[in-house]
XYZ file of C-alpha atoms in Angstrom:
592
model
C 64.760 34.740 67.163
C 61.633 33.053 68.891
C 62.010 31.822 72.382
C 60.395 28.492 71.816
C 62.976 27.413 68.816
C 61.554 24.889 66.415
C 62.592 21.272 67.272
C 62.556 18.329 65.389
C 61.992 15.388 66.199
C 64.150 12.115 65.457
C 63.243 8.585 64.151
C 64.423 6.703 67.372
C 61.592 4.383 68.814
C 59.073 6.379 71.280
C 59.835 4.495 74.554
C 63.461 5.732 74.152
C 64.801 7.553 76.724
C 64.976 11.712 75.332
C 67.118 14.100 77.176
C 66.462 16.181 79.564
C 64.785 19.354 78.017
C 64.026 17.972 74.783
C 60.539 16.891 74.639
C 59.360 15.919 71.419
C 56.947 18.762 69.854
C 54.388 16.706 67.966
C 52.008 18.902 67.850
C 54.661 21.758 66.135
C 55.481 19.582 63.456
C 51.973 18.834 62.698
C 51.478 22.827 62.328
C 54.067 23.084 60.282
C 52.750 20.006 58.241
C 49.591 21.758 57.853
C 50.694 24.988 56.851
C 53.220 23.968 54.142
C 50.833 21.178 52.490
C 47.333 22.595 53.532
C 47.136 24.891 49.954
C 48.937 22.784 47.828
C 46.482 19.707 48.865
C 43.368 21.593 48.481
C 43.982 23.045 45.186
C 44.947 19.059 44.336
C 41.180 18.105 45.789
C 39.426 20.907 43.854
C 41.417 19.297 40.680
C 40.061 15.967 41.228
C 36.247 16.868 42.401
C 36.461 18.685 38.898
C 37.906 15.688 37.012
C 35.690 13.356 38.434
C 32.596 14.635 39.009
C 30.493 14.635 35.766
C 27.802 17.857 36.883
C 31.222 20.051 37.522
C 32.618 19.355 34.556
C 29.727 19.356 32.550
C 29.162 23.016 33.828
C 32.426 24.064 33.266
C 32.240 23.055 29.735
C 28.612 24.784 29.152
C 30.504 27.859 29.865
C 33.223 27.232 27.118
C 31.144 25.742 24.859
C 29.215 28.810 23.207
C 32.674 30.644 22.815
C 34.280 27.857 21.790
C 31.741 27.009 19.041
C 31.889 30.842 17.646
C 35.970 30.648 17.576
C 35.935 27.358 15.446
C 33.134 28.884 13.279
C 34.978 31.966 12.858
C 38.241 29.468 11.504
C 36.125 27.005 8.986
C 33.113 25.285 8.329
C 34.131 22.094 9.522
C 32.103 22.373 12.787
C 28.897 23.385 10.763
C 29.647 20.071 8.549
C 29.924 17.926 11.196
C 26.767 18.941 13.025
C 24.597 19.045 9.518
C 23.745 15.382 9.315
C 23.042 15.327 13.320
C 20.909 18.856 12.757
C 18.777 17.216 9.907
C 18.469 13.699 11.118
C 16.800 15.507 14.680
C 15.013 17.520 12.262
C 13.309 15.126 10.361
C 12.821 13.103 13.830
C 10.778 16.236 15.634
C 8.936 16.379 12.535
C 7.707 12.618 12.367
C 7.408 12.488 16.076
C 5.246 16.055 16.346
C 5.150 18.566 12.634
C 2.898 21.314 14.997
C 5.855 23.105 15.767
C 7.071 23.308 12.474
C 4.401 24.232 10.835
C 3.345 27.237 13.549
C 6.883 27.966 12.408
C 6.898 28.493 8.933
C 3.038 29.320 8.513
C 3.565 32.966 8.920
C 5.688 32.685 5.913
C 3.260 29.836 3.980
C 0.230 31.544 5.028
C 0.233 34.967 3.120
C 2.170 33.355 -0.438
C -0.914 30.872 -0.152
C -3.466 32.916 0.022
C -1.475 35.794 -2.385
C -1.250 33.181 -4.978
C -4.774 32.547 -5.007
C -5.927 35.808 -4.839
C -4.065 36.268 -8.253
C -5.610 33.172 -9.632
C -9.263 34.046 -8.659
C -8.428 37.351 -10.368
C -7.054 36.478 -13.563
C -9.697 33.902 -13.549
C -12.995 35.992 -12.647
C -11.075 38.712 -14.947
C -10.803 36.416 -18.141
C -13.994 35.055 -17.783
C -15.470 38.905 -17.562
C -14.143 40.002 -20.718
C -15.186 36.833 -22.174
C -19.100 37.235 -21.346
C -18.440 40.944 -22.758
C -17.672 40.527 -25.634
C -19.449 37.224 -27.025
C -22.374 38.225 -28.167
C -21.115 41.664 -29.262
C -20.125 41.968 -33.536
C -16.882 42.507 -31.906
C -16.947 39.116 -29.998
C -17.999 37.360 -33.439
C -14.929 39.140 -35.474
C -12.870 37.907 -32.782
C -14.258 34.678 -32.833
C -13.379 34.432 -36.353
C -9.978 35.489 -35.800
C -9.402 32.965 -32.899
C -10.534 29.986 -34.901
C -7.776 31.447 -37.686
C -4.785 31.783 -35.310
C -5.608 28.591 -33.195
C -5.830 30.556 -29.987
C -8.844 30.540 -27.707
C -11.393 32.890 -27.550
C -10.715 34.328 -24.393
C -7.301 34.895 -25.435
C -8.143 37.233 -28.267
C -10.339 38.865 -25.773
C -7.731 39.552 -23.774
C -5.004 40.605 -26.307
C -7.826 43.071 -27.966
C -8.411 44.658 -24.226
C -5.098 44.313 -22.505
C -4.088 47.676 -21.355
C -0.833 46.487 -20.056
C 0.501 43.325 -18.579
C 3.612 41.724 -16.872
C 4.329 38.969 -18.624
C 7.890 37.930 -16.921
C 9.973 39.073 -13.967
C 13.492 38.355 -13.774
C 15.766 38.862 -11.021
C 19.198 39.195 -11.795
C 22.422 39.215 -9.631
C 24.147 42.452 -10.191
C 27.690 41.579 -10.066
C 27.815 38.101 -12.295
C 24.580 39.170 -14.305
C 23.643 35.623 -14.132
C 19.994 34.803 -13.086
C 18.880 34.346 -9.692
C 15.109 33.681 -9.913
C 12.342 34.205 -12.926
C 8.372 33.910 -13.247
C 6.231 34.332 -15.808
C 2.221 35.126 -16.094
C -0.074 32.268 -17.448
C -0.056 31.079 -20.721
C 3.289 32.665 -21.551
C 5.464 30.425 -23.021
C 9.139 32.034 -21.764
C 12.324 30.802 -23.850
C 15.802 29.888 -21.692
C 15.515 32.359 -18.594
C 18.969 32.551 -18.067
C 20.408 32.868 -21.779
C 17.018 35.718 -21.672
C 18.417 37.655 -18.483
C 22.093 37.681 -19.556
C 20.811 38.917 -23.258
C 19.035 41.909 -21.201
C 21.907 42.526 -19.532
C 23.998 42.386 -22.093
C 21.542 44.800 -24.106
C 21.617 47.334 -20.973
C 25.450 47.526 -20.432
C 25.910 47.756 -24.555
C 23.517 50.823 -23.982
C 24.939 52.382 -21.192
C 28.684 52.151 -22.734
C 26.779 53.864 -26.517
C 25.063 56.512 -24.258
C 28.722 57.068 -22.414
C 30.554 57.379 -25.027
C 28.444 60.001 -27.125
C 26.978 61.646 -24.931
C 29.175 61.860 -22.009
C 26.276 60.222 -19.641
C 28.230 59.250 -15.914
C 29.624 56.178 -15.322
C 27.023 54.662 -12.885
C 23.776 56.024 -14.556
C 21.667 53.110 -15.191
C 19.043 52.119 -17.603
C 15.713 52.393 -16.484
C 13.697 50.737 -19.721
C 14.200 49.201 -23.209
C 11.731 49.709 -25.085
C 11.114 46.606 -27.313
C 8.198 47.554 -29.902
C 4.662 45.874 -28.466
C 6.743 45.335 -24.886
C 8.804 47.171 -22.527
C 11.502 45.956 -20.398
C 11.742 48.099 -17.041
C 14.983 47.972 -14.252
C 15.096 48.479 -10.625
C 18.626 48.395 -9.468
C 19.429 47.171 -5.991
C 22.453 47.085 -4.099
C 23.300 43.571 -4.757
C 20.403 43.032 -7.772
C 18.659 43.973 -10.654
C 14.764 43.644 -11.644
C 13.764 43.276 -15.101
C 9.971 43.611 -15.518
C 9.081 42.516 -19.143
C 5.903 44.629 -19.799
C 3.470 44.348 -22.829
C 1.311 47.532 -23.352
C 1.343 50.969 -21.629
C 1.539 50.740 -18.078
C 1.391 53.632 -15.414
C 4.562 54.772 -14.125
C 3.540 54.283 -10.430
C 3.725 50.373 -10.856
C 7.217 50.971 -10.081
C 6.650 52.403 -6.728
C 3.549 50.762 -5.706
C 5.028 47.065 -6.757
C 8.525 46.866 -8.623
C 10.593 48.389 -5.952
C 8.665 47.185 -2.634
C 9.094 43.548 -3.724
C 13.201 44.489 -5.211
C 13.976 46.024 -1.443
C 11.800 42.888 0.294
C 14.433 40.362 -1.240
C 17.382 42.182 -0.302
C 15.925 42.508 3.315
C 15.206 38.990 3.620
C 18.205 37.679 1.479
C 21.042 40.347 1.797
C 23.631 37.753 3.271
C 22.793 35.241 0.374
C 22.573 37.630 -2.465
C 26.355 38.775 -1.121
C 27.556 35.264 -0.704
C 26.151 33.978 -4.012
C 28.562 31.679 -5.734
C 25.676 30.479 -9.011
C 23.443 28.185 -6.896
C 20.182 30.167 -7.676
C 18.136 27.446 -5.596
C 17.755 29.450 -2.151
C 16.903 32.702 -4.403
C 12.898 30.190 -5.006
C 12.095 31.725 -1.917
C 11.778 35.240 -3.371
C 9.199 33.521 -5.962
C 6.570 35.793 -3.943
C 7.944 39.097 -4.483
C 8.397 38.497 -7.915
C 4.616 37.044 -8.395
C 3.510 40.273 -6.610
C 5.265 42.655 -9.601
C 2.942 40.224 -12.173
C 0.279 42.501 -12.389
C -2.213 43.276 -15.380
C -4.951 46.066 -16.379
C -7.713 45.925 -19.317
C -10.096 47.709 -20.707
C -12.654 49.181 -18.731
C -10.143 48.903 -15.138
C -8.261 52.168 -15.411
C -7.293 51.879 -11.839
C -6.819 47.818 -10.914
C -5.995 48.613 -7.430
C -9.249 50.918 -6.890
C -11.304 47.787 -9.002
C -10.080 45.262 -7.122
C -12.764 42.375 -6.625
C -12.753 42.453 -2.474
C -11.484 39.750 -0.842
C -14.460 38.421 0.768
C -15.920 37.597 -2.879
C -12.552 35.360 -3.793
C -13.138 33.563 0.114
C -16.971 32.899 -1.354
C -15.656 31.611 -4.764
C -12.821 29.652 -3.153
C -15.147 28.482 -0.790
C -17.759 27.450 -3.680
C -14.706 25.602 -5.697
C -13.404 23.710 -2.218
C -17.373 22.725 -1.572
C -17.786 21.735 -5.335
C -14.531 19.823 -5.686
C -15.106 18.014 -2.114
C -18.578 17.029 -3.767
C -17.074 15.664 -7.360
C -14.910 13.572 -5.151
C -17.395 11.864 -2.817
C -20.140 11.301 -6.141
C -16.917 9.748 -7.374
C -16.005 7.434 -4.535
C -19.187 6.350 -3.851
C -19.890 5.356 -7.903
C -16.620 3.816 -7.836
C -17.805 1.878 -5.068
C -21.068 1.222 -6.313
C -19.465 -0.026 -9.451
C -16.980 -2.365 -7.313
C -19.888 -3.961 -5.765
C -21.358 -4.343 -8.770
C -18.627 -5.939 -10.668
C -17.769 -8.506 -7.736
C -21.512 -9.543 -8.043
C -21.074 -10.246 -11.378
C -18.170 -12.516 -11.184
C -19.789 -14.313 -8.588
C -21.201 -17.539 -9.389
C -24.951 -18.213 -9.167
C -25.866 -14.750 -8.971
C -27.199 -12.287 -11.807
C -28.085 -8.822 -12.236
C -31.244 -7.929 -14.304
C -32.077 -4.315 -13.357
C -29.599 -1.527 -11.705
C -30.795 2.114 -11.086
C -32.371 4.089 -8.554
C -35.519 4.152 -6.524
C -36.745 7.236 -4.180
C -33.165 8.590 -4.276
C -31.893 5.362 -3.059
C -29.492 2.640 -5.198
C -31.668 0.039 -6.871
C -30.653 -3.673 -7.710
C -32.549 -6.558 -8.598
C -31.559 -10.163 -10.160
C -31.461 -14.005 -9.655
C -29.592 -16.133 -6.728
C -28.991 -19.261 -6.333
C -29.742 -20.604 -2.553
C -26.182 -21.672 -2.726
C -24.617 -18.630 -4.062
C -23.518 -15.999 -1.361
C -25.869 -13.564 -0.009
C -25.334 -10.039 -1.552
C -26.496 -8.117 1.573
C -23.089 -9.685 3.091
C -21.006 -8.814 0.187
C -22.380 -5.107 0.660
C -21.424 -4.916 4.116
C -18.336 -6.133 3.302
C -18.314 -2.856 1.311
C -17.654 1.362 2.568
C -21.554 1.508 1.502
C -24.135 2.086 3.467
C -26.697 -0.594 3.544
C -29.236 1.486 4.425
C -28.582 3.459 0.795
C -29.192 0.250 -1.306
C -32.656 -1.303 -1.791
C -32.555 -4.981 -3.783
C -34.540 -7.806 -4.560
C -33.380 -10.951 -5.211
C -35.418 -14.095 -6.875
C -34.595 -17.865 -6.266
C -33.557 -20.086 -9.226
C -30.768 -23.144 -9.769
C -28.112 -21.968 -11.454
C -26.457 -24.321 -14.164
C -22.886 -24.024 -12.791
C -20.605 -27.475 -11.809
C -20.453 -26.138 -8.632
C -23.796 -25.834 -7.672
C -24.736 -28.775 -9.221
C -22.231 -30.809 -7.402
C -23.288 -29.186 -3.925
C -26.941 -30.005 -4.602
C -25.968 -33.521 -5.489
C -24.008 -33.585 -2.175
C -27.151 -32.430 -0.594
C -29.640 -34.688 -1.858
C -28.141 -37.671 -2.610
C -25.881 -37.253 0.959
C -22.843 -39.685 -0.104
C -21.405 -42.288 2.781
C -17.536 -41.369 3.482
C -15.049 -42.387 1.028
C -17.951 -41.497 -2.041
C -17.184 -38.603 -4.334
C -19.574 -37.008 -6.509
C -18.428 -35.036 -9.921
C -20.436 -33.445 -12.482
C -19.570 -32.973 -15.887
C -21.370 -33.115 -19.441
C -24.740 -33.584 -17.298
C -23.489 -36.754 -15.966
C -23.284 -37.395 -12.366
C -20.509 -39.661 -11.699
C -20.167 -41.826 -8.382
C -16.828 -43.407 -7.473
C -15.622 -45.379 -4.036
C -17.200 -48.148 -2.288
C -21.267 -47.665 -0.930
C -23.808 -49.754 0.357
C -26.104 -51.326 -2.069
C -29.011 -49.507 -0.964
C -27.612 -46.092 -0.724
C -26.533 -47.092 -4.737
C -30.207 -48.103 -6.123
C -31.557 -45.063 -4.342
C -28.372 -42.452 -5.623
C -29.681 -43.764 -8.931
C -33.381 -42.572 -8.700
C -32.630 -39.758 -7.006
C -30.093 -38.645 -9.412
C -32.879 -37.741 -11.832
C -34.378 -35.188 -9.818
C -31.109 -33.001 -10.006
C -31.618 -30.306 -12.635
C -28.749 -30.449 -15.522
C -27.888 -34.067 -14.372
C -29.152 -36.301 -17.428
C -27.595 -39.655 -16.260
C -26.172 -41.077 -12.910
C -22.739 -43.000 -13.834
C -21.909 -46.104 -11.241
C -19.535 -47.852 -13.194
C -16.867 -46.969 -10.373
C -18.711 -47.513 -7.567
C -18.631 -50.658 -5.322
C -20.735 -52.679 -3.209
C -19.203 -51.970 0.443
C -20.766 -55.421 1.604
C -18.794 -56.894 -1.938
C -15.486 -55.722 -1.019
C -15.671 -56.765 2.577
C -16.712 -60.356 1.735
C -14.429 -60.766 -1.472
C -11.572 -59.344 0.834
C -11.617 -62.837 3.353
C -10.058 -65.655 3.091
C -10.238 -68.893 4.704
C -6.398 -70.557 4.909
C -6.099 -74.505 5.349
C -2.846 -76.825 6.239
C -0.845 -78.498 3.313
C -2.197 -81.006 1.442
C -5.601 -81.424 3.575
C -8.975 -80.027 3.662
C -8.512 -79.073 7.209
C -8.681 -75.095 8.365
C -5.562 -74.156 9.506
C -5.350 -73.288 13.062
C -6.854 -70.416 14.537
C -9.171 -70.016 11.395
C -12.349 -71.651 12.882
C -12.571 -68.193 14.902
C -13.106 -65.905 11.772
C -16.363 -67.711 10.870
C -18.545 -66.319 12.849
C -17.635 -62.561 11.198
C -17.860 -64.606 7.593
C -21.276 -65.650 8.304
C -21.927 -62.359 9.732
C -20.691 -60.871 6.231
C -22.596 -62.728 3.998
C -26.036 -61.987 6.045
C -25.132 -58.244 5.708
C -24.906 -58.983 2.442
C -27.769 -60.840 1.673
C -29.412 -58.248 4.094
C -28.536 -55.088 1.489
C -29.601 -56.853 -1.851
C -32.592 -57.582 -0.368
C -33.387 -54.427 0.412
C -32.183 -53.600 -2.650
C -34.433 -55.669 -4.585
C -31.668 -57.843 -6.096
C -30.316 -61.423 -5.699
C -26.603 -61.969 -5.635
C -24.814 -65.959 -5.431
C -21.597 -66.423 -3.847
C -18.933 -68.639 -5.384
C -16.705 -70.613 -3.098
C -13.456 -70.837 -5.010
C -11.070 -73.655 -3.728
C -6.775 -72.860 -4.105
C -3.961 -74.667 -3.717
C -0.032 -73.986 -3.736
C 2.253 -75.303 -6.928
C 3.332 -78.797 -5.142
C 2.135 -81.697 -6.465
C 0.495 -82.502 -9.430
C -2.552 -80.592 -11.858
C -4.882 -83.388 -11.054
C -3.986 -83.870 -7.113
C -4.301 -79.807 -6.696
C -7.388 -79.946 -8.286
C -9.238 -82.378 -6.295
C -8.343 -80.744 -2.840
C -9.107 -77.195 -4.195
C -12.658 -78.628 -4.874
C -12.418 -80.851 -1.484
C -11.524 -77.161 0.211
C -14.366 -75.064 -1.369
C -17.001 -78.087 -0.274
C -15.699 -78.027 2.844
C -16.178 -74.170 3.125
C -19.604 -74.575 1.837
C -20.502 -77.270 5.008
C -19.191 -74.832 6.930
C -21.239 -72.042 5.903
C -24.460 -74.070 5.650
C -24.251 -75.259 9.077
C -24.219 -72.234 10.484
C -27.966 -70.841 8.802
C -26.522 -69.794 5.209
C -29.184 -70.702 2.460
C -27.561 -73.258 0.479
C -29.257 -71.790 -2.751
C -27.028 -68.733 -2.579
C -23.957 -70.609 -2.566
C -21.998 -72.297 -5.802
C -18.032 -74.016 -4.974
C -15.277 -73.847 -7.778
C -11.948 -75.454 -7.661
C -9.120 -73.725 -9.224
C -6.080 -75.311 -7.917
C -3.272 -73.368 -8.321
C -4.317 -71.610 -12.095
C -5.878 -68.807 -9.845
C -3.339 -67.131 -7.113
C -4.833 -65.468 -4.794
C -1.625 -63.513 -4.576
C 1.483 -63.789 -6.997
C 4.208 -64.561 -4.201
C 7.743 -66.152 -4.471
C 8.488 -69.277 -3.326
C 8.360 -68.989 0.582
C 6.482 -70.553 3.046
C 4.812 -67.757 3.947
C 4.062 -66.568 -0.005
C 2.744 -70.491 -0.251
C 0.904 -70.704 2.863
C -1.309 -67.181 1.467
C -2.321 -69.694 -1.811
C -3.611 -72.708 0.578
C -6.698 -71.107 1.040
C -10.621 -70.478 0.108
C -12.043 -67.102 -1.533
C -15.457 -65.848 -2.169
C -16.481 -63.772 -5.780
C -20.147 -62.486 -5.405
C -21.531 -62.802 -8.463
C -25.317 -61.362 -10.070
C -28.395 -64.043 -10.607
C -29.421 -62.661 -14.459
């Protein structure tokens, strides 16, 4: 035992008095503190920066996460079902946002089935077209001719079928186990029935085989059948591990097409596709990707090519006639935008009004147009550069002349005739009519000038007004009841009636015409016929004093009493609706 024993130290208050000896040991009990708690309380703090700081935990987890994600794919595919739809939605987003990358991805693969495919068309094509010029002018060529026109088939068809040596017509690839079909192509102008009900017939026809050649003739029990032979065709096998080729063959062909094609292309799909030819469950869709390999095995020999791969036409000479097809197809299309063009340009000119076209061609290798515009019509230079032509390709020449159109006519009247506001103008049947109200002299000249308006064969006024008219036969002059007097307030609108009539007077004299004004006297329904009467006529011959006093020509002025016979408005029976009736009014009227 120590020989400092451990104290401890009590509760009681610290300015207590201790014993004698027994000093408290503070600093011992903090020790002891520390080295009981100290682990316990670190371990808690390491806990907590883990929880609660993200870049701890998130490193943590990127260590779990790859094993954890090969465990739960090991279980199920639920993890590779719930990251699809993220996986293709991020997809689609990389590609809309930048497609480089995807396309440096998959051009290695693109890139050699492109340019393998046309290889074989360029072939088959220059190929054809060979035998074709060989033989037409030949007695051959003109017996085949003959028999082409029989059987419906084109000449360079017979050709062919007269020369073929051999050809693959169809490839088939086959899944070993199920026999169903995985993938199938087929050479040009070969019409192929139902591939699948086709590839499970040839298997079919290969196992019934196998099982006769078994049975009498003791063959073993995994030999295989290496080709049917079908009459004018030849079916050939290449067994695989997981499938089967079946090359359909018409004519002889040379045993090494096996080697040199059949089985490079059979052992190319099970390298590339091993996992999906062993986890096939009948979805033959991700077997179009060995399309390739089985184009490859179509391959074809005629007359006069013993050896197709010594004969092959190089490759540089398919680049030059690619290259000539690309250069004449880019050519067909730009002579066919630019007529279709042209021919836009042409139609909108002639559905424009007040143009027409009289001569379209073309002129030292530039477009040609000619024809008549109106001045009114829109220019066709600004159509055109409204247009994807080149202005500088189009020469034209356009003559002046009115067309006939309403439109034109109308604008020209608007032009020369140059109607006040509140005048229209509208042409139809070669009459120029005039409606709203105008001054007198702006109506006698409208009238002479009318004729000078091709197409217009009359000028129509019967809706037109005298402005000066309507403003004088729009006054009134009111007067108290029963009296001749003006009613208060009215002696301040004759100075703008006097100032009327002179405007008036002013216009028709211009004019050339002589108008009178008739004074017409009114009076409300009180009283009797005879009493109305005489202060209507005692009203107008007060108006006319009035008017003479104040410079008006007393030749151009006639009175008229019409009581109350003639309203000047049709009111009720109010003071204010009788009051309106108590008045003077003013009818110009002509001088035959």
């Amino acid at each position: 035992m120590s020989d400092s024993p451990l104290r401890i130290v009590s509760n009681q208050p610290a300015d207590a008095e201790t014993p004698a000896g027994e000093a408290p040991r503070q600093d011992d009990l903090a020790e002891l503190r520390r080295l009981l708690l100290e682990p316990e309380q670190m371990q808690l703090n390491n806990i907590l920066e883990r929880l609660n700081n993200p870049r701890v935990r998130a490193r943590e987890m990127s260590r779990a996460l790859t094993e954890s994600v090969r465990l739960r794919t090991e279980q199920d595919e639920s993890l590779t079902e719930a990251l699809g739809p993220t996986i293709v939605t991020a997809f689609h987003h990389s590609i809309k946002k930048d497609p480089k990358p995807v396309a440096d991805a998959i051009s290695p693969l693109m890139g050699p089935a492109i340019r393998r495919y046309i290889s074989m068309m360029l072939n088959g094509m220059v190929q054809s077209f060979d035998q074709a010029l060989k033989y037409s002018l030949s007695w051959q060529g003109v017996k085949w001719r003959i028999e082409a026109m029989k059987t419906g088939k084109s000449f360079a068809e017979v050709v062919m079928l007269h020369t073929l040596v051999y050809r693959v017509e169809q490839v088939f690839l086959i899944h070993k186990t199920t026999s169903l079909k995985l993938a199938h192509v087929s050479a040009d102008s070969i019409k192929a029935q139902d591939a699948d009900i086709v590839s499970g017939m040839m298997n079919a026809m290969q196992e019934a085989i196998r099982s006769f050649a078994r049975d009498s003739f003791g063959s073993a029990q995994d030999e295989t059948i290496d080709t049917l032979d079908l009459g004018d065709r030849e079916v050939w096998f290449e067994s695989g591990p997981h499938a089967v080729l079946a090359v359909v063959i018409r004519g002889k062909a040379p045993e090494n097409l096996r080697g040199e094609f059949f089985v490079p292309a059979l052992e190319a799909i099970h390298v590339e596709m091993s996992e999906t030819l062993q986890a096939f469950d009948g979805d033959d869709a991700p077997f179009e990707l060995a399309r390739p390999h089985l184009e490859s095995c179509l391959q074809s020999q005629y007359q006069g090519r013993q050896d197709p791969a010594r004969f092959r036409i190089p490759l540089y000479v398919h680049l030059l006639a690619l290259l000539a097809i690309l250069g004449l197809a880019a050519w067909a299309f730009f002579a066919w935008r630019g007529q279709r063009r042209w021919n836009g340009y042409l139609e909108r000119l002639r559905s424009t009004p007040g143009i027409v076209i009289t001569e379209e061609g073309t002129r030292h290798g530039k477009r040609y147009l000619a024809g008549l515009r109106d001045p009114l019509a829109p220019d066709p230079a600004a159509l055109l550069r409204e247009t994807a032509i080149d202005p500088g390709d189009v020469l034209s020449q356009w003559a002046p002349y009115q067309a006939m159109e309403k439109p034109f006519i109308e604008a020209r009247a608007h032009q020369l005739l140059e109607p006040p506001p509140g005048v229209t103008l509208q042409f139809e049947d070669g009459v120029l009519r005039a409606q709203g109200a105008a001054a007198d002299q702006w109506i006698v000249d409208a009238r002479r000038f009318s004729r000078a308006l091709p197409g217009v064969t009359r000028f129509d006024e019967k809706q037109l007004v005298v402005k000066e008219v309507v403003n004088l036969e729009s006054r009134v002059l009111l007067f108290t009841a029963g009296t001749a007097d003006l009613l208060a307030g009215q002696q301040q609108e004759l100075p703008s009636l006097v100032a009327a009539i002179r405007q008036l007077d002013n216009s028709t004299f211009a004019a050339g015409r002589a108008l009178r004004i008739e004074i017409i006297g009114h009076t409300d329904e009180e009283g009797t016929d005879a009493t109305n009467q005489r202060l209507s006529e005692t009203r107008a011959a007060r108006t006319l004093s009035l008017l003479t006093a104040r410079g008006i020509r007393r030749e151009r002025l006639t009175t008229r009493g019409a009581a109350s016979r003639e309203p000047v408005r049709l009111l009720g029976d109010g003071e204010a609706d009788k009051l309106i009736n108590r008045s003077v009014s003013f009818k110009v009227l002509s001088i035959p």
